[in-house]
Amino acid sequence: MTEQRRRLLVIGLDGATFELLRPWMNEGALPAFRALIGRGVRAVLRSTIPPLTPPAWVSSVTGVNPGKHGVFDFTKGRERYRVQPVRSGDWRVEPIWLRLGREGFKVGVVNFPLTYPPFPVNGFLLSGMLTPSYATDFFHPPERAGAVGSSLSGAGLRLDEKNLHHGRRRAFLRDLARTTERQTELAMRLARTFDVDVLQIVYDGLDRLQHYFWRFLDEAGASVTDAQAIFRYYRQLDRSLDALISRVASDGYVLVYSDHGFGSLDRRIHIEELLVEWGLLTWREAPESRSHREWMEALAYKLGVGTMLKRWLPASLKRALPQTPLTPYAHIDWSRTRAFFASMPNQSIRLNLRGREPQGIVQPGREYESLRQRIIDGLMALKDPVTHRPLIQRVYRREELYHGPQVEGADDLIVSAAPGVYLTGGRSERVISRREERWAWSGTHRVDGLFILAGPGVRRAHQLESARIEDVAPTMLYVMGLPVPDYMDGEVLLDAFRPEFVRAHPVIKRSEPLPSGPTMPGGYDAEEAELLSRLRHLGYIE
C-alpha cells in the first residue's frame, strides 16, 4: 500500500439487502450506492445462523464465530430461567478497534450495537443499541461526552421504536428521518474533531422499518406514505453515504455491509403450542399485569407526545414510575417441562437439563441426546398446510453451528426455518398461522446480507463469489496494512483486490492465542427492566 495516511470509512446498514438495493440502483434512485459499486466490489455476505443482530455484528468486528466471542442473542441468563440484556462486558473476544488503536490508528465508532459501557478505544466511541435511556456514561472518552449531550435520547440520537408498538407509524417515520440525520452529522463532526483514521457507524433504524413496513412494498391499498417508506429511507441512507464519503474518506477505503438481509414474513409456527402437543412443555397460569407506568406511556403515545416526553422529561421523574419486570418464562411449569422455547430472536430451544437449569428434569447423556433428536425429527416433519412444503430447513445442534470455548453458552437447538417462516411463543389456537395482525412484523431476517468495498487497489465493478460475516474484520485489518491474527475464523477477501496489488501486499498472518474481551465496568441492574421493555416493543421479547 502507499505510504500516505490510510483512512477507512465503514458503514453498517442493519438488515440491508440487495433484493431492494439492486433494482433501486438500476432505476437511478440511489446514485451514491451505484457509484460506489461501480468503482469497487460487491458480494452477498452470509450472516451467522441464525441471522441475528448481536452475534452477526460482533462476529463482523472480531472475525470469529459466536462459539468464540460468546454473544448469541440480545439477552443472556436462560440457564437460570432469566433474561438479562447483553452488554459490552459479555464480549469474550475484543473488537478490532482496540487492536487498531494499539497499532497507532485513531478510531471512531458510532451507534454500534451492544457497546455499552463503551470500549476504551484510541479515539471515540458512542455506544449503540442496548444503551440505557438515562445513561450518562455512553461516550468514550467520558470527559468529552459534552460534545454529544446529556444522554442519547436527549440528544435525539436514539430512535423511539415505541411509536411502532403503539401504532404511530407516521411519528416513527419522522423520528427515523431526524435521528438518521443527527447520527450522520454527529459522526462527521466527531470524525473531524478527533481526526480519526477509521470511522465506523451503524444505522439500525433500517431493521426496525423493514420489520414493520415490509408488507407495504406490495400490498394493494397501502397509502403512499406506507408504500414508499422503505424506498425513501434507502434514499436518505444514500445521501448519508454520499456525505460521509466526501467528508471522511474521499481518497480512502469505503466499506458498506449489513449484518443480515431481509424478506417477508408469511407464516408463524407457535412453537410452544407444538411442545405442549408433544408433551414436552406444561403451562401454568401466569396472568399478565400492566403497571401504572405502562398505562401512562400508552396514553402519552396515543396523544402524540410519547417521544417528546421520553426525551425531555427528567430522568428522575421517569425512574420514579414503577415498571413491572418482564418474566418471559412465568407461564411455564418447570416441574413438568422437558423443553422450552428459549428465545424468539435466536429461534432456539433449550432442554430443561438436570444440573444446569434450576429445576431441570432431563438427564444429561442418553436422555438429553434422545430428546434433541426427537425434537429435530418433529420439526423437520412440519409442512405448510396450504402448499405442503417443508416449513423448516434445518435444526442445528449447537455444536454443529459453533466452535470455541463459549459453545456451552448457546441454546441446545437452533432452528433455521424456511424463508418467510418464523417461530414464535405464547398460546395460540393453531400451531401454524398466517400473518394477520396489522401491526405485527411483516418482514424478518434472511441470511444473505450485503458487502461493498471500494478504494486503492480494489477491483472495479466486480462481484465476489462468496463472503462471510467473519471475513469483515480481517479484511479491515488488511486494508489498514496490519497482520491478521490466526485465531480469526474469517479470511481476507483477496478476490476483492487487483492481483498486482495482492502480490505487492501479501497477507501477513500472525500466530496469536484467542484474546479475551476487555474487563468492562458497570452493569444493567437499575436499567434492566427498561431495556427489556425496549426489546419487547421491538418485537424481540414476547
PDB file of N, CA and C in Angstrom, residues 218-306:
ATOM      1  N   ASP A 218     -45.731  -4.329  -1.409  1.00  0.00           N
ATOM      2  CA  ASP A 218     -46.582  -4.852  -2.490  1.00  0.00           C
ATOM      3  C   ASP A 218     -48.033  -5.037  -2.062  1.00  0.00           C
ATOM      4  N   GLU A 219     -48.443  -4.348  -1.005  1.00  0.00           N
ATOM      5  CA  GLU A 219     -49.814  -4.505  -0.529  1.00  0.00           C
ATOM      6  C   GLU A 219     -50.756  -3.552  -1.241  1.00  0.00           C
ATOM      7  N   ALA A 220     -51.769  -4.088  -1.860  1.00  0.00           N
ATOM      8  CA  ALA A 220     -52.761  -3.256  -2.544  1.00  0.00           C
ATOM      9  C   ALA A 220     -53.507  -2.414  -1.516  1.00  0.00           C
ATOM     10  N   GLY A 221     -53.725  -1.163  -1.849  1.00  0.00           N
ATOM     11  CA  GLY A 221     -54.479  -0.294  -0.959  1.00  0.00           C
ATOM     12  C   GLY A 221     -53.648   0.422   0.079  1.00  0.00           C
ATOM     13  N   ALA A 222     -52.337   0.166   0.122  1.00  0.00           N
ATOM     14  CA  ALA A 222     -51.482   0.857   1.095  1.00  0.00           C
ATOM     15  C   ALA A 222     -51.376   2.330   0.719  1.00  0.00           C
ATOM     16  N   SER A 223     -51.274   3.173   1.721  1.00  0.00           N
ATOM     17  CA  SER A 223     -51.107   4.595   1.451  1.00  0.00           C
ATOM     18  C   SER A 223     -49.758   4.845   0.803  1.00  0.00           C
ATOM     19  N   VAL A 224     -49.629   5.981   0.161  1.00  0.00           N
ATOM     20  CA  VAL A 224     -48.358   6.326  -0.480  1.00  0.00           C
ATOM     21  C   VAL A 224     -47.248   6.405   0.549  1.00  0.00           C
ATOM     22  N   THR A 225     -47.549   6.978   1.706  1.00  0.00           N
ATOM     23  CA  THR A 225     -46.536   7.113   2.760  1.00  0.00           C
ATOM     24  C   THR A 225     -46.028   5.752   3.203  1.00  0.00           C
ATOM     25  N   ASP A 226     -46.953   4.809   3.429  1.00  0.00           N
ATOM     26  CA  ASP A 226     -46.548   3.470   3.864  1.00  0.00           C
ATOM     27  C   ASP A 226     -45.816   2.737   2.748  1.00  0.00           C
ATOM     28  N   ALA A 227     -46.350   2.801   1.536  1.00  0.00           N
ATOM     29  CA  ALA A 227     -45.766   2.065   0.419  1.00  0.00           C
ATOM     30  C   ALA A 227     -44.369   2.558   0.065  1.00  0.00           C
ATOM     31  N   GLN A 228     -44.109   3.851   0.278  1.00  0.00           N
ATOM     32  CA  GLN A 228     -42.827   4.452  -0.103  1.00  0.00           C
ATOM     33  C   GLN A 228     -41.840   4.545   1.064  1.00  0.00           C
ATOM     34  N   ALA A 229     -42.242   4.110   2.258  1.00  0.00           N
ATOM     35  CA  ALA A 229     -41.426   4.355   3.454  1.00  0.00           C
ATOM     36  C   ALA A 229     -40.033   3.744   3.344  1.00  0.00           C
ATOM     37  N   ILE A 230     -39.931   2.475   2.961  1.00  0.00           N
ATOM     38  CA  ILE A 230     -38.622   1.818   2.882  1.00  0.00           C
ATOM     39  C   ILE A 230     -37.782   2.429   1.763  1.00  0.00           C
ATOM     40  N   PHE A 231     -38.398   2.665   0.614  1.00  0.00           N
ATOM     41  CA  PHE A 231     -37.684   3.278  -0.511  1.00  0.00           C
ATOM     42  C   PHE A 231     -37.127   4.647  -0.126  1.00  0.00           C
ATOM     43  N   ARG A 232     -37.943   5.462   0.512  1.00  0.00           N
ATOM     44  CA  ARG A 232     -37.492   6.803   0.887  1.00  0.00           C
ATOM     45  C   ARG A 232     -36.359   6.747   1.907  1.00  0.00           C
ATOM     46  N   TYR A 233     -36.390   5.747   2.774  1.00  0.00           N
ATOM     47  CA  TYR A 233     -35.299   5.661   3.751  1.00  0.00           C
ATOM     48  C   TYR A 233     -34.001   5.200   3.091  1.00  0.00           C
ATOM     49  N   TYR A 234     -34.071   4.272   2.152  1.00  0.00           N
ATOM     50  CA  TYR A 234     -32.865   3.911   1.397  1.00  0.00           C
ATOM     51  C   TYR A 234     -32.289   5.143   0.694  1.00  0.00           C
ATOM     52  N   ARG A 235     -33.160   6.015   0.204  1.00  0.00           N
ATOM     53  CA  ARG A 235     -32.670   7.237  -0.439  1.00  0.00           C
ATOM     54  C   ARG A 235     -31.989   8.154   0.575  1.00  0.00           C
ATOM     55  N   GLN A 236     -32.531   8.227   1.793  1.00  0.00           N
ATOM     56  CA  GLN A 236     -31.864   9.028   2.817  1.00  0.00           C
ATOM     57  C   GLN A 236     -30.500   8.434   3.161  1.00  0.00           C
ATOM     58  N   LEU A 237     -30.426   7.109   3.257  1.00  0.00           N
ATOM     59  CA  LEU A 237     -29.137   6.463   3.518  1.00  0.00           C
ATOM     60  C   LEU A 237     -28.162   6.721   2.376  1.00  0.00           C
ATOM     61  N   ASP A 238     -28.669   6.782   1.159  1.00  0.00           N
ATOM     62  CA  ASP A 238     -27.817   7.095   0.009  1.00  0.00           C
ATOM     63  C   ASP A 238     -27.209   8.490   0.152  1.00  0.00           C
ATOM     64  N   ARG A 239     -28.011   9.443   0.613  1.00  0.00           N
ATOM     65  CA  ARG A 239     -27.490  10.799   0.831  1.00  0.00           C
ATOM     66  C   ARG A 239     -26.473  10.822   1.976  1.00  0.00           C
ATOM     67  N   SER A 240     -26.734  10.048   3.029  1.00  0.00           N
ATOM     68  CA  SER A 240     -25.776   9.961   4.140  1.00  0.00           C
ATOM     69  C   SER A 240     -24.461   9.351   3.668  1.00  0.00           C
ATOM     70  N   LEU A 241     -24.547   8.309   2.832  1.00  0.00           N
ATOM     71  CA  LEU A 241     -23.351   7.680   2.286  1.00  0.00           C
ATOM     72  C   LEU A 241     -22.532   8.692   1.494  1.00  0.00           C
ATOM     73  N   ASP A 242     -23.205   9.460   0.659  1.00  0.00           N
ATOM     74  CA  ASP A 242     -22.512  10.457  -0.156  1.00  0.00           C
ATOM     75  C   ASP A 242     -21.811  11.500   0.715  1.00  0.00           C
ATOM     76  N   ALA A 243     -22.514  11.973   1.755  1.00  0.00           N
ATOM     77  CA  ALA A 243     -21.930  12.984   2.641  1.00  0.00           C
ATOM     78  C   ALA A 243     -20.734  12.433   3.408  1.00  0.00           C
ATOM     79  N   LEU A 244     -20.848  11.218   3.919  1.00  0.00           N
ATOM     80  CA  LEU A 244     -19.757  10.625   4.695  1.00  0.00           C
ATOM     81  C   LEU A 244     -18.527  10.384   3.827  1.00  0.00           C
ATOM     82  N   ILE A 245     -18.736   9.898   2.609  1.00  0.00           N
ATOM     83  CA  ILE A 245     -17.587   9.656   1.723  1.00  0.00           C
ATOM     84  C   ILE A 245     -16.865  10.964   1.414  1.00  0.00           C
ATOM     85  N   SER A 246     -17.621  11.996   1.084  1.00  0.00           N
ATOM     86  CA  SER A 246     -16.991  13.259   0.696  1.00  0.00           C
ATOM     87  C   SER A 246     -16.292  13.928   1.868  1.00  0.00           C
ATOM     88  N   ARG A 247     -16.801  13.759   3.083  1.00  0.00           N
ATOM     89  CA  ARG A 247     -16.220  14.428   4.253  1.00  0.00           C
ATOM     90  C   ARG A 247     -15.139  13.608   4.939  1.00  0.00           C
ATOM     91  N   VAL A 248     -15.235  12.267   4.868  1.00  0.00           N
ATOM     92  CA  VAL A 248     -14.371  11.423   5.700  1.00  0.00           C
ATOM     93  C   VAL A 248     -13.382  10.600   4.889  1.00  0.00           C
ATOM     94  N   ALA A 249     -13.792  10.095   3.709  1.00  0.00           N
ATOM     95  CA  ALA A 249     -12.944   9.125   3.012  1.00  0.00           C
ATOM     96  C   ALA A 249     -12.947   9.347   1.512  1.00  0.00           C
ATOM     97  N   SER A 250     -12.784  10.583   1.094  1.00  0.00           N
ATOM     98  CA  SER A 250     -12.817  10.861  -0.346  1.00  0.00           C
ATOM     99  C   SER A 250     -11.689  10.159  -1.096  1.00  0.00           C
ATOM    100  N   ASP A 251     -10.546   9.921  -0.437  1.00  0.00           N
ATOM    101  CA  ASP A 251      -9.430   9.252  -1.092  1.00  0.00           C
ATOM    102  C   ASP A 251      -9.024   7.977  -0.378  1.00  0.00           C
ATOM    103  N   GLY A 252      -9.901   7.460   0.490  1.00  0.00           N
ATOM    104  CA  GLY A 252      -9.575   6.263   1.250  1.00  0.00           C
ATOM    105  C   GLY A 252     -10.462   5.090   0.885  1.00  0.00           C
ATOM    106  N   TYR A 253     -10.543   4.144   1.795  1.00  0.00           N
ATOM    107  CA  TYR A 253     -11.372   2.958   1.596  1.00  0.00           C
ATOM    108  C   TYR A 253     -12.772   3.209   2.148  1.00  0.00           C
ATOM    109  N   VAL A 254     -13.758   2.661   1.466  1.00  0.00           N
ATOM    110  CA  VAL A 254     -15.149   2.722   1.928  1.00  0.00           C
ATOM    111  C   VAL A 254     -15.696   1.300   1.922  1.00  0.00           C
ATOM    112  N   LEU A 255     -16.169   0.877   3.086  1.00  0.00           N
ATOM    113  CA  LEU A 255     -16.758  -0.452   3.241  1.00  0.00           C
ATOM    114  C   LEU A 255     -18.185  -0.288   3.750  1.00  0.00           C
ATOM    115  N   VAL A 256     -19.140  -0.861   3.028  1.00  0.00           N
ATOM    116  CA  VAL A 256     -20.540  -0.865   3.442  1.00  0.00           C
ATOM    117  C   VAL A 256     -20.977  -2.318   3.571  1.00  0.00           C
ATOM    118  N   TYR A 257     -21.572  -2.683   4.705  1.00  0.00           N
ATOM    119  CA  TYR A 257     -22.046  -4.062   4.851  1.00  0.00           C
ATOM    120  C   TYR A 257     -23.248  -4.113   5.788  1.00  0.00           C
ATOM    121  N   SER A 258     -23.986  -5.204   5.691  1.00  0.00           N
ATOM    122  CA  SER A 258     -25.125  -5.414   6.584  1.00  0.00           C
ATOM    123  C   SER A 258     -24.918  -6.683   7.391  1.00  0.00           C
ATOM    124  N   ASP A 259     -25.523  -6.725   8.557  1.00  0.00           N
ATOM    125  CA  ASP A 259     -25.385  -7.881   9.436  1.00  0.00           C
ATOM    126  C   ASP A 259     -26.206  -9.075   8.952  1.00  0.00           C
ATOM    127  N   HIS A 260     -27.238  -8.812   8.180  1.00  0.00           N
ATOM    128  CA  HIS A 260     -28.096  -9.856   7.614  1.00  0.00           C
ATOM    129  C   HIS A 260     -28.956  -9.206   6.539  1.00  0.00           C
ATOM    130  N   GLY A 261     -29.677 -10.021   5.791  1.00  0.00           N
ATOM    131  CA  GLY A 261     -30.602  -9.490   4.806  1.00  0.00           C
ATOM    132  C   GLY A 261     -32.005  -9.401   5.367  1.00  0.00           C
ATOM    133  N   PHE A 262     -32.986  -9.318   4.464  1.00  0.00           N
ATOM    134  CA  PHE A 262     -34.376  -9.173   4.896  1.00  0.00           C
ATOM    135  C   PHE A 262     -35.313  -9.767   3.858  1.00  0.00           C
ATOM    136  N   GLY A 263     -36.511 -10.117   4.301  1.00  0.00           N
ATOM    137  CA  GLY A 263     -37.539 -10.628   3.416  1.00  0.00           C
ATOM    138  C   GLY A 263     -38.871 -10.662   4.124  1.00  0.00           C
ATOM    139  N   SER A 264     -39.869 -11.150   3.449  1.00  0.00           N
ATOM    140  CA  SER A 264     -41.223 -11.144   4.007  1.00  0.00           C
ATOM    141  C   SER A 264     -41.385 -12.213   5.078  1.00  0.00           C
ATOM    142  N   LEU A 265     -42.323 -11.967   5.973  1.00  0.00           N
ATOM    143  CA  LEU A 265     -42.724 -12.949   6.979  1.00  0.00           C
ATOM    144  C   LEU A 265     -44.159 -13.357   6.648  1.00  0.00           C
ATOM    145  N   ASP A 266     -44.368 -14.639   6.347  1.00  0.00           N
ATOM    146  CA  ASP A 266     -45.671 -15.095   5.878  1.00  0.00           C
ATOM    147  C   ASP A 266     -46.344 -16.106   6.796  1.00  0.00           C
ATOM    148  N   ARG A 267     -45.557 -16.888   7.506  1.00  0.00           N
ATOM    149  CA  ARG A 267     -46.102 -17.939   8.370  1.00  0.00           C
ATOM    150  C   ARG A 267     -45.456 -17.863   9.750  1.00  0.00           C
ATOM    151  N   ARG A 268     -46.249 -18.181  10.766  1.00  0.00           N
ATOM    152  CA  ARG A 268     -45.734 -18.300  12.124  1.00  0.00           C
ATOM    153  C   ARG A 268     -45.957 -19.725  12.629  1.00  0.00           C
ATOM    154  N   ILE A 269     -44.925 -20.262  13.251  1.00  0.00           N
ATOM    155  CA  ILE A 269     -45.052 -21.542  13.954  1.00  0.00           C
ATOM    156  C   ILE A 269     -45.097 -21.226  15.441  1.00  0.00           C
ATOM    157  N   HIS A 270     -46.192 -21.544  16.073  1.00  0.00           N
ATOM    158  CA  HIS A 270     -46.349 -21.291  17.505  1.00  0.00           C
ATOM    159  C   HIS A 270     -45.726 -22.476  18.246  1.00  0.00           C
ATOM    160  N   ILE A 271     -44.419 -22.358  18.443  1.00  0.00           N
ATOM    161  CA  ILE A 271     -43.606 -23.489  18.858  1.00  0.00           C
ATOM    162  C   ILE A 271     -43.975 -24.010  20.241  1.00  0.00           C
ATOM    163  N   GLU A 272     -44.401 -23.130  21.137  1.00  0.00           N
ATOM    164  CA  GLU A 272     -44.762 -23.625  22.468  1.00  0.00           C
ATOM    165  C   GLU A 272     -46.026 -24.475  22.417  1.00  0.00           C
ATOM    166  N   GLU A 273     -46.961 -24.138  21.546  1.00  0.00           N
ATOM    167  CA  GLU A 273     -48.135 -24.997  21.374  1.00  0.00           C
ATOM    168  C   GLU A 273     -47.708 -26.370  20.861  1.00  0.00           C
ATOM    169  N   LEU A 274     -46.714 -26.385  20.006  1.00  0.00           N
ATOM    170  CA  LEU A 274     -46.214 -27.651  19.483  1.00  0.00           C
ATOM    171  C   LEU A 274     -45.544 -28.469  20.585  1.00  0.00           C
ATOM    172  N   LEU A 275     -44.750 -27.807  21.414  1.00  0.00           N
ATOM    173  CA  LEU A 275     -44.097 -28.512  22.519  1.00  0.00           C
ATOM    174  C   LEU A 275     -45.115 -29.060  23.502  1.00  0.00           C
ATOM    175  N   VAL A 276     -46.205 -28.307  23.727  1.00  0.00           N
ATOM    176  CA  VAL A 276     -47.287 -28.804  24.583  1.00  0.00           C
ATOM    177  C   VAL A 276     -47.928 -30.035  23.947  1.00  0.00           C
ATOM    178  N   GLU A 277     -48.175 -29.948  22.657  1.00  0.00           N
ATOM    179  CA  GLU A 277     -48.783 -31.066  21.925  1.00  0.00           C
ATOM    180  C   GLU A 277     -47.924 -32.319  22.009  1.00  0.00           C
ATOM    181  N   TRP A 278     -46.620 -32.139  22.002  1.00  0.00           N
ATOM    182  CA  TRP A 278     -45.701 -33.269  22.088  1.00  0.00           C
ATOM    183  C   TRP A 278     -45.475 -33.758  23.528  1.00  0.00           C
ATOM    184  N   GLY A 279     -46.101 -33.099  24.498  1.00  0.00           N
ATOM    185  CA  GLY A 279     -45.949 -33.495  25.886  1.00  0.00           C
ATOM    186  C   GLY A 279     -44.637 -33.078  26.514  1.00  0.00           C
ATOM    187  N   LEU A 280     -43.993 -32.058  25.940  1.00  0.00           N
ATOM    188  CA  LEU A 280     -42.682 -31.638  26.441  1.00  0.00           C
ATOM    189  C   LEU A 280     -42.736 -30.350  27.257  1.00  0.00           C
ATOM    190  N   LEU A 281     -43.838 -29.640  27.211  1.00  0.00           N
ATOM    191  CA  LEU A 281     -43.965 -28.381  27.942  1.00  0.00           C
ATOM    192  C   LEU A 281     -45.342 -28.334  28.586  1.00  0.00           C
ATOM    193  N   THR A 282     -45.391 -27.837  29.817  1.00  0.00           N
ATOM    194  CA  THR A 282     -46.653 -27.713  30.545  1.00  0.00           C
ATOM    195  C   THR A 282     -46.848 -26.269  30.973  1.00  0.00           C
ATOM    196  N   TRP A 283     -48.041 -25.728  30.660  1.00  0.00           N
ATOM    197  CA  TRP A 283     -48.346 -24.350  31.054  1.00  0.00           C
ATOM    198  C   TRP A 283     -48.693 -24.282  32.536  1.00  0.00           C
ATOM    199  N   ARG A 284     -48.582 -23.103  33.068  1.00  0.00           N
ATOM    200  CA  ARG A 284     -49.198 -22.780  34.347  1.00  0.00           C
ATOM    201  C   ARG A 284     -49.798 -21.393  34.222  1.00  0.00           C
ATOM    202  N   GLU A 285     -50.763 -21.098  35.061  1.00  0.00           N
ATOM    203  CA  GLU A 285     -51.432 -19.809  34.975  1.00  0.00           C
ATOM    204  C   GLU A 285     -50.485 -18.705  35.425  1.00  0.00           C
ATOM    205  N   ALA A 286     -50.334 -17.691  34.606  1.00  0.00           N
ATOM    206  CA  ALA A 286     -49.475 -16.540  34.939  1.00  0.00           C
ATOM    207  C   ALA A 286     -50.124 -15.297  34.358  1.00  0.00           C
ATOM    208  N   PRO A 287     -51.132 -14.737  35.030  1.00  0.00           N
ATOM    209  CA  PRO A 287     -51.853 -13.585  34.476  1.00  0.00           C
ATOM    210  C   PRO A 287     -50.936 -12.395  34.255  1.00  0.00           C
ATOM    211  N   GLU A 288     -51.143 -11.737  33.116  1.00  0.00           N
ATOM    212  CA  GLU A 288     -50.356 -10.557  32.791  1.00  0.00           C
ATOM    213  C   GLU A 288     -50.827  -9.363  33.617  1.00  0.00           C
ATOM    214  N   SER A 289     -49.894  -8.596  34.071  1.00  0.00           N
ATOM    215  CA  SER A 289     -50.239  -7.362  34.780  1.00  0.00           C
ATOM    216  C   SER A 289     -49.612  -6.183  34.064  1.00  0.00           C
ATOM    217  N   ARG A 290     -50.273  -5.061  34.103  1.00  0.00           N
ATOM    218  CA  ARG A 290     -49.776  -3.869  33.426  1.00  0.00           C
ATOM    219  C   ARG A 290     -49.547  -2.787  34.467  1.00  0.00           C
ATOM    220  N   SER A 291     -48.363  -2.225  34.530  1.00  0.00           N
ATOM    221  CA  SER A 291     -48.020  -1.242  35.545  1.00  0.00           C
ATOM    222  C   SER A 291     -48.637   0.114  35.224  1.00  0.00           C
ATOM    223  N   HIS A 292     -48.693   0.973  36.241  1.00  0.00           N
ATOM    224  CA  HIS A 292     -49.167   2.342  36.027  1.00  0.00           C
ATOM    225  C   HIS A 292     -48.306   3.031  34.971  1.00  0.00           C
ATOM    226  N   ARG A 293     -47.017   2.733  34.987  1.00  0.00           N
ATOM    227  CA  ARG A 293     -46.117   3.341  34.013  1.00  0.00           C
ATOM    228  C   ARG A 293     -46.531   2.980  32.589  1.00  0.00           C
ATOM    229  N   GLU A 294     -46.864   1.701  32.356  1.00  0.00           N
ATOM    230  CA  GLU A 294     -47.251   1.265  31.018  1.00  0.00           C
ATOM    231  C   GLU A 294     -48.565   1.901  30.573  1.00  0.00           C
ATOM    232  N   TRP A 295     -49.522   2.041  31.489  1.00  0.00           N
ATOM    233  CA  TRP A 295     -50.778   2.703  31.148  1.00  0.00           C
ATOM    234  C   TRP A 295     -50.531   4.159  30.752  1.00  0.00           C
ATOM    235  N   MET A 296     -49.704   4.838  31.548  1.00  0.00           N
ATOM    236  CA  MET A 296     -49.420   6.243  31.265  1.00  0.00           C
ATOM    237  C   MET A 296     -48.643   6.403  29.959  1.00  0.00           C
ATOM    238  N   GLU A 297     -47.721   5.480  29.717  1.00  0.00           N
ATOM    239  CA  GLU A 297     -46.938   5.547  28.493  1.00  0.00           C
ATOM    240  C   GLU A 297     -47.826   5.352  27.265  1.00  0.00           C
ATOM    241  N   ALA A 298     -48.740   4.370  27.324  1.00  0.00           N
ATOM    242  CA  ALA A 298     -49.646   4.127  26.204  1.00  0.00           C
ATOM    243  C   ALA A 298     -50.510   5.352  25.928  1.00  0.00           C
ATOM    244  N   LEU A 299     -50.965   6.013  26.987  1.00  0.00           N
ATOM    245  CA  LEU A 299     -51.784   7.214  26.821  1.00  0.00           C
ATOM    246  C   LEU A 299     -50.968   8.331  26.173  1.00  0.00           C
ATOM    247  N   ALA A 300     -49.712   8.495  26.602  1.00  0.00           N
ATOM    248  CA  ALA A 300     -48.858   9.550  26.047  1.00  0.00           C
ATOM    249  C   ALA A 300     -48.648   9.362  24.550  1.00  0.00           C
ATOM    250  N   TYR A 301     -48.411   8.123  24.129  1.00  0.00           N
ATOM    251  CA  TYR A 301     -48.210   7.873  22.697  1.00  0.00           C
ATOM    252  C   TYR A 301     -49.511   8.048  21.921  1.00  0.00           C
ATOM    253  N   LYS A 302     -50.629   7.676  22.531  1.00  0.00           N
ATOM    254  CA  LYS A 302     -51.922   7.872  21.872  1.00  0.00           C
ATOM    255  C   LYS A 302     -52.185   9.352  21.633  1.00  0.00           C
ATOM    256  N   LEU A 303     -51.754  10.180  22.570  1.00  0.00           N
ATOM    257  CA  LEU A 303     -51.942  11.620  22.451  1.00  0.00           C
ATOM    258  C   LEU A 303     -50.869  12.282  21.578  1.00  0.00           C
ATOM    259  N   GLY A 304     -49.873  11.501  21.159  1.00  0.00           N
ATOM    260  CA  GLY A 304     -48.853  12.027  20.260  1.00  0.00           C
ATOM    261  C   GLY A 304     -47.705  12.740  20.937  1.00  0.00           C
ATOM    262  N   VAL A 305     -47.536  12.552  22.260  1.00  0.00           N
ATOM    263  CA  VAL A 305     -46.452  13.241  22.966  1.00  0.00           C
ATOM    264  C   VAL A 305     -45.469  12.256  23.592  1.00  0.00           C
ATOM    265  N   GLY A 306     -45.549  10.964  23.218  1.00  0.00           N
ATOM    266  CA  GLY A 306     -44.693   9.951  23.828  1.00  0.00           C
ATOM    267  C   GLY A 306     -43.216  10.201  23.614  1.00  0.00           C
TER     268      GLY A 306
END
